[in-house]
């Protein structure tokens, strides 16, 4: 909610109030913050409805985080902001009722599934999340599920969409939920609190401060310590009309029920789930269901309020308005009882009305004044209605025109239309009359999940439009803005990635397949990029509606029995990247490391630009490399096991000739079971919950090294077979290897583990359990006899290599195998050179069985050294299990040819020196760009 104070309130002096004539009684919002002539809400008047309260137990001030005792407390009746009376003059945090009007640039949130977030507070009602809450996957916003409709659309602006192009990037403040030990950047005192929503943090650079101290900081954001790794929002373009932010950031849709949907919403002080019964109250009070418009009645979304049974209608109306964070004068509203038919869908039906302007002498008792029901009675249902208004004061925002004015207040009468308002506003903004026809009035609904824009017709009566919005939802009215914008035609262009197609086809064949599957329109859709080997294409769509239709259809379509993948991809404006910018392309496998992969995915989206973070289960690594194809210099971080790393390196090998940076260095965050390549490169045996920010700093400080990459040709022709065997054999295929390739017993154990994980993937969520499965599989094979040496032949270069009596043959490229074991050993041998991972040589080692493998992993023995070379040919006389970098299968009889795969791959090895501690804001904002990588060829 704090993406507004420093950025938007600085424009307070530039607000133009132009209201001619007074408004009669009942003709406008009255004495609320929207009344004519009202001073713009600034640091001294952030829209709260404060009153003194008597505290029966100590609580905390939301400004200074100190205790409040006795009669010294000041409480906002709307948003529950609590403060000392002495701190009141320093309050800058706006009330939730006016926060939407202060948002500088409306950007919708990406709410994920419900979860338990300990010591977190709701950004709307400011109460603790003791029950399951939701959080935004892109920023640090935490809210109760039923507070989601009231959340500000103030998420981070991560790209340009043709409307909001800014020259400078400002801090994006988020209030509260700071990490323990956080210190203010200005006064160096503790600014965090585990008891209240206090302190602010920039969600780009990580600077933390007290809300009062933040005004002393420069408004421009430099992206902090990670500035060279972050993809600047000004360098990313995405025309996202018709697409939600979940689609734009490729965030998987949750199967959990949406907050506020399919259930009865209740007051934020007591969030309720579906089917939760209203608790019994004392006989002097009753609970009422309050709706804010026709839309809420149709959806059966209400908020419950508790009032005395003999409360006056004015009191009930005030409580109902506060439940919807409406601080306007109650004189402009009334409560209408909803009979049973209205709850069933007849929104036009209404019962008795209780107006805020009624008097007690007229019998103005509230809904509770009826005959006292039993405490188990179903709560009554009421709807808040706005009284008819003959004229209103409306704020007109100058869209994204650089005129230095926040908004203009205009008086709207029954004669006012969209065109007349534009004609009145533009001269006030200093624009010449001859250009008035090139502007239009745009209605913007700033929903918490999606920001929707509608261009109003020139003859649209504005007073009728405002009445229609209030009839639909009073909450929606508080989230609606009107902008004056240029009537320029934006050329639609949406890049749509489609994967899962049959590989090896031409562009014309892919176009025909898509025409057949989803009936794409030839005049609006064209194939811009073809990735034939991966079976994927990138479409350029010149119509927003057609792009949305294709996106939805492709996701529900299968071709040749394979489901298709659809992703909306942004364009990176590589020419606008700063000279020292070296953005990090992040790939995360959420299936690795149990639930840690999912948490890392969310953390990296918040620390970096979410457009540079890709989920591998949603399209693989190809979309990420396509987005970064024109970036002149970038690095890659792979979060997963050895198999995931091999997957990304294989995709990089195929994409190398299409990249402006053909040899990006690759870092590893090990999430798998073995993680042998991560061990060699000092990234550790596995991720154990380190701070993601520290991980990114380590990647930035890592050193580039070279690692050999090998190609394995699998030619499954049966040795000495006839014509029938040739006809039935599998076609040749090529796989790539970085770590090791095993034939025999170790591959068989990997295959058993792989099959067990495929059958019950939910059980394989911890590294300890995974190793236990390996042990059990090995114990079942201890009694096997040695016979692999009779089932294959090995040739190194042009020489036949005799094989000893073994049960497993392993080709190793790195000095780590089977979760860190040194299979080659450290003893010197004059027959072979000392192994290195960049020497262009493979070492061949044999093991005699499961017992021998266990001794190697225990450090008691090493493997049997057989050969060393750069070219090997293996002839399988019968089918045998094979595994490459942890990915196993059963290979048919035939040949396996292992050779170097061209250029070596550039990897990042973690620096030996301990990275600087990232616990203080000073470290977060530390300057000093890393030295450029040298040419390590």
PDB file of N, CA, C and O in Angstrom, residues 40-70:
ATOM      1  N   UNK A  40      -6.140  18.117  -0.982  1.00  0.00           N
ATOM      2  CA  UNK A  40      -5.621  16.785  -1.272  1.00  0.00           C
ATOM      3  C   UNK A  40      -4.996  16.168  -0.039  1.00  0.00           C
ATOM      4  O   UNK A  40      -4.325  16.849   0.732  1.00  0.00           O
ATOM      5  N   UNK A  41      -5.200  14.866   0.129  1.00  0.00           N
ATOM      6  CA  UNK A  41      -4.693  14.187   1.309  1.00  0.00           C
ATOM      7  C   UNK A  41      -3.183  14.128   1.267  1.00  0.00           C
ATOM      8  O   UNK A  41      -2.607  13.564   0.361  1.00  0.00           O
ATOM      9  N   UNK A  42      -2.533  14.683   2.242  1.00  0.00           N
ATOM     10  CA  UNK A  42      -1.084  14.719   2.285  1.00  0.00           C
ATOM     11  C   UNK A  42      -0.573  14.099   3.558  1.00  0.00           C
ATOM     12  O   UNK A  42      -1.294  13.412   4.275  1.00  0.00           O
ATOM     13  N   UNK A  43       0.668  14.356   3.896  1.00  0.00           N
ATOM     14  CA  UNK A  43       1.262  13.746   5.077  1.00  0.00           C
ATOM     15  C   UNK A  43       0.506  14.047   6.356  1.00  0.00           C
ATOM     16  O   UNK A  43       0.486  13.242   7.268  1.00  0.00           O
ATOM     17  N   UNK A  44      -0.131  15.226   6.434  1.00  0.00           N
ATOM     18  CA  UNK A  44      -0.822  15.567   7.666  1.00  0.00           C
ATOM     19  C   UNK A  44      -2.246  15.049   7.697  1.00  0.00           C
ATOM     20  O   UNK A  44      -2.887  15.048   8.727  1.00  0.00           O
ATOM     21  N   UNK A  45      -2.800  14.614   6.576  1.00  0.00           N
ATOM     22  CA  UNK A  45      -4.185  14.155   6.533  1.00  0.00           C
ATOM     23  C   UNK A  45      -4.300  12.979   5.591  1.00  0.00           C
ATOM     24  O   UNK A  45      -4.809  13.106   4.488  1.00  0.00           O
ATOM     25  N   UNK A  46      -3.799  11.786   5.997  1.00  0.00           N
ATOM     26  CA  UNK A  46      -3.814  10.626   5.101  1.00  0.00           C
ATOM     27  C   UNK A  46      -5.135   9.882   5.069  1.00  0.00           C
ATOM     28  O   UNK A  46      -5.158   8.693   4.806  1.00  0.00           O
ATOM     29  N   UNK A  47      -6.257  10.541   5.387  1.00  0.00           N
ATOM     30  CA  UNK A  47      -7.564   9.944   5.196  1.00  0.00           C
ATOM     31  C   UNK A  47      -8.070   9.063   6.299  1.00  0.00           C
ATOM     32  O   UNK A  47      -9.077   8.380   6.131  1.00  0.00           O
ATOM     33  N   UNK A  48      -7.427   9.066   7.468  1.00  0.00           N
ATOM     34  CA  UNK A  48      -7.872   8.209   8.567  1.00  0.00           C
ATOM     35  C   UNK A  48      -9.074   8.816   9.286  1.00  0.00           C
ATOM     36  O   UNK A  48      -9.284  10.034   9.275  1.00  0.00           O
ATOM     37  N   UNK A  49      -9.855   7.967   9.913  1.00  0.00           N
ATOM     38  CA  UNK A  49     -10.948   8.382  10.788  1.00  0.00           C
ATOM     39  C   UNK A  49     -10.544   8.052  12.220  1.00  0.00           C
ATOM     40  O   UNK A  49     -10.920   7.017  12.775  1.00  0.00           O
ATOM     41  N   UNK A  50      -9.717   8.923  12.801  1.00  0.00           N
ATOM     42  CA  UNK A  50      -9.132   8.643  14.105  1.00  0.00           C
ATOM     43  C   UNK A  50     -10.109   8.988  15.227  1.00  0.00           C
ATOM     44  O   UNK A  50     -10.908   9.918  15.137  1.00  0.00           O
ATOM     45  N   UNK A  51     -10.006   8.234  16.312  1.00  0.00           N
ATOM     46  CA  UNK A  51     -10.708   8.537  17.550  1.00  0.00           C
ATOM     47  C   UNK A  51      -9.904   7.956  18.709  1.00  0.00           C
ATOM     48  O   UNK A  51      -9.155   6.991  18.542  1.00  0.00           O
ATOM     49  N   UNK A  52     -10.049   8.566  19.883  1.00  0.00           N
ATOM     50  CA  UNK A  52      -9.376   8.072  21.065  1.00  0.00           C
ATOM     51  C   UNK A  52     -10.058   6.810  21.569  1.00  0.00           C
ATOM     52  O   UNK A  52     -11.284   6.697  21.532  1.00  0.00           O
ATOM     53  N   UNK A  53      -9.250   5.864  22.032  1.00  0.00           N
ATOM     54  CA  UNK A  53      -9.789   4.601  22.533  1.00  0.00           C
ATOM     55  C   UNK A  53      -9.179   4.294  23.883  1.00  0.00           C
ATOM     56  O   UNK A  53      -8.060   4.729  24.193  1.00  0.00           O
ATOM     57  N   UNK A  54      -9.897   3.545  24.678  1.00  0.00           N
ATOM     58  CA  UNK A  54      -9.397   3.059  25.964  1.00  0.00           C
ATOM     59  C   UNK A  54      -8.954   1.621  25.785  1.00  0.00           C
ATOM     60  O   UNK A  54      -9.747   0.755  25.383  1.00  0.00           O
ATOM     61  N   UNK A  55      -7.687   1.354  26.036  1.00  0.00           N
ATOM     62  CA  UNK A  55      -7.103   0.039  25.790  1.00  0.00           C
ATOM     63  C   UNK A  55      -7.146  -0.793  27.061  1.00  0.00           C
ATOM     64  O   UNK A  55      -6.661  -0.366  28.112  1.00  0.00           O
ATOM     65  N   UNK A  56      -7.750  -1.970  26.951  1.00  0.00           N
ATOM     66  CA  UNK A  56      -7.800  -2.870  28.098  1.00  0.00           C
ATOM     67  C   UNK A  56      -6.546  -3.727  28.214  1.00  0.00           C
ATOM     68  O   UNK A  56      -6.313  -4.341  29.244  1.00  0.00           O
ATOM     69  N   UNK A  57      -5.757  -3.784  27.168  1.00  0.00           N
ATOM     70  CA  UNK A  57      -4.497  -4.512  27.204  1.00  0.00           C
ATOM     71  C   UNK A  57      -3.490  -3.770  26.330  1.00  0.00           C
ATOM     72  O   UNK A  57      -3.866  -3.064  25.392  1.00  0.00           O
ATOM     73  N   UNK A  58      -2.223  -3.884  26.640  1.00  0.00           N
ATOM     74  CA  UNK A  58      -1.213  -3.124  25.887  1.00  0.00           C
ATOM     75  C   UNK A  58      -1.147  -3.564  24.431  1.00  0.00           C
ATOM     76  O   UNK A  58      -1.273  -4.745  24.116  1.00  0.00           O
ATOM     77  N   UNK A  59      -0.974  -2.607  23.556  1.00  0.00           N
ATOM     78  CA  UNK A  59      -0.799  -2.879  22.135  1.00  0.00           C
ATOM     79  C   UNK A  59       0.368  -2.042  21.637  1.00  0.00           C
ATOM     80  O   UNK A  59       1.051  -1.380  22.419  1.00  0.00           O
ATOM     81  N   UNK A  60       0.593  -2.030  20.318  1.00  0.00           N
ATOM     82  CA  UNK A  60       1.771  -1.380  19.768  1.00  0.00           C
ATOM     83  C   UNK A  60       1.365  -0.268  18.814  1.00  0.00           C
ATOM     84  O   UNK A  60       0.375  -0.372  18.078  1.00  0.00           O
ATOM     85  N   UNK A  61       2.161   0.781  18.808  1.00  0.00           N
ATOM     86  CA  UNK A  61       1.966   1.887  17.874  1.00  0.00           C
ATOM     87  C   UNK A  61       2.466   1.464  16.496  1.00  0.00           C
ATOM     88  O   UNK A  61       3.572   0.915  16.366  1.00  0.00           O
ATOM     89  N   UNK A  62       1.693   1.725  15.462  1.00  0.00           N
ATOM     90  CA  UNK A  62       2.077   1.343  14.099  1.00  0.00           C
ATOM     91  C   UNK A  62       3.109   2.277  13.503  1.00  0.00           C
ATOM     92  O   UNK A  62       3.584   2.030  12.395  1.00  0.00           O
ATOM     93  N   UNK A  63       3.457   3.343  14.221  1.00  0.00           N
ATOM     94  CA  UNK A  63       4.444   4.284  13.714  1.00  0.00           C
ATOM     95  C   UNK A  63       5.794   4.089  14.391  1.00  0.00           C
ATOM     96  O   UNK A  63       6.815   3.922  13.732  1.00  0.00           O
ATOM     97  N   UNK A  64       5.802   4.073  15.736  1.00  0.00           N
ATOM     98  CA  UNK A  64       7.074   3.930  16.459  1.00  0.00           C
ATOM     99  C   UNK A  64       7.291   2.536  17.016  1.00  0.00           C
ATOM    100  O   UNK A  64       8.363   2.251  17.556  1.00  0.00           O
ATOM    101  N   UNK A  65       6.288   1.651  16.924  1.00  0.00           N
ATOM    102  CA  UNK A  65       6.359   0.253  17.368  1.00  0.00           C
ATOM    103  C   UNK A  65       6.509   0.112  18.876  1.00  0.00           C
ATOM    104  O   UNK A  65       6.836  -0.967  19.369  1.00  0.00           O
ATOM    105  N   UNK A  66       6.278   1.187  19.648  1.00  0.00           N
ATOM    106  CA  UNK A  66       6.332   1.112  21.100  1.00  0.00           C
ATOM    107  C   UNK A  66       4.960   0.778  21.661  1.00  0.00           C
ATOM    108  O   UNK A  66       3.937   0.885  20.979  1.00  0.00           O
ATOM    109  N   UNK A  67       4.949   0.402  22.971  1.00  0.00           N
ATOM    110  CA  UNK A  67       3.700   0.059  23.634  1.00  0.00           C
ATOM    111  C   UNK A  67       2.778   1.270  23.741  1.00  0.00           C
ATOM    112  O   UNK A  67       3.231   2.419  23.864  1.00  0.00           O
ATOM    113  N   UNK A  68       1.481   0.986  23.678  1.00  0.00           N
ATOM    114  CA  UNK A  68       0.461   1.991  23.965  1.00  0.00           C
ATOM    115  C   UNK A  68      -0.333   1.491  25.169  1.00  0.00           C
ATOM    116  O   UNK A  68      -0.799   0.346  25.185  1.00  0.00           O
ATOM    117  N   UNK A  69      -0.467   2.355  26.186  1.00  0.00           N
ATOM    118  CA  UNK A  69      -1.160   1.970  27.405  1.00  0.00           C
ATOM    119  C   UNK A  69      -2.352   2.891  27.643  1.00  0.00           C
ATOM    120  O   UNK A  69      -2.318   4.070  27.285  1.00  0.00           O
ATOM    121  N   UNK A  70      -3.375   2.339  28.249  1.00  0.00           N
ATOM    122  CA  UNK A  70      -4.471   3.127  28.779  1.00  0.00           C
ATOM    123  C   UNK A  70      -5.172   3.996  27.757  1.00  0.00           C
ATOM    124  O   UNK A  70      -5.641   3.532  26.717  1.00  0.00           O
TER     125      UNK A  70
END
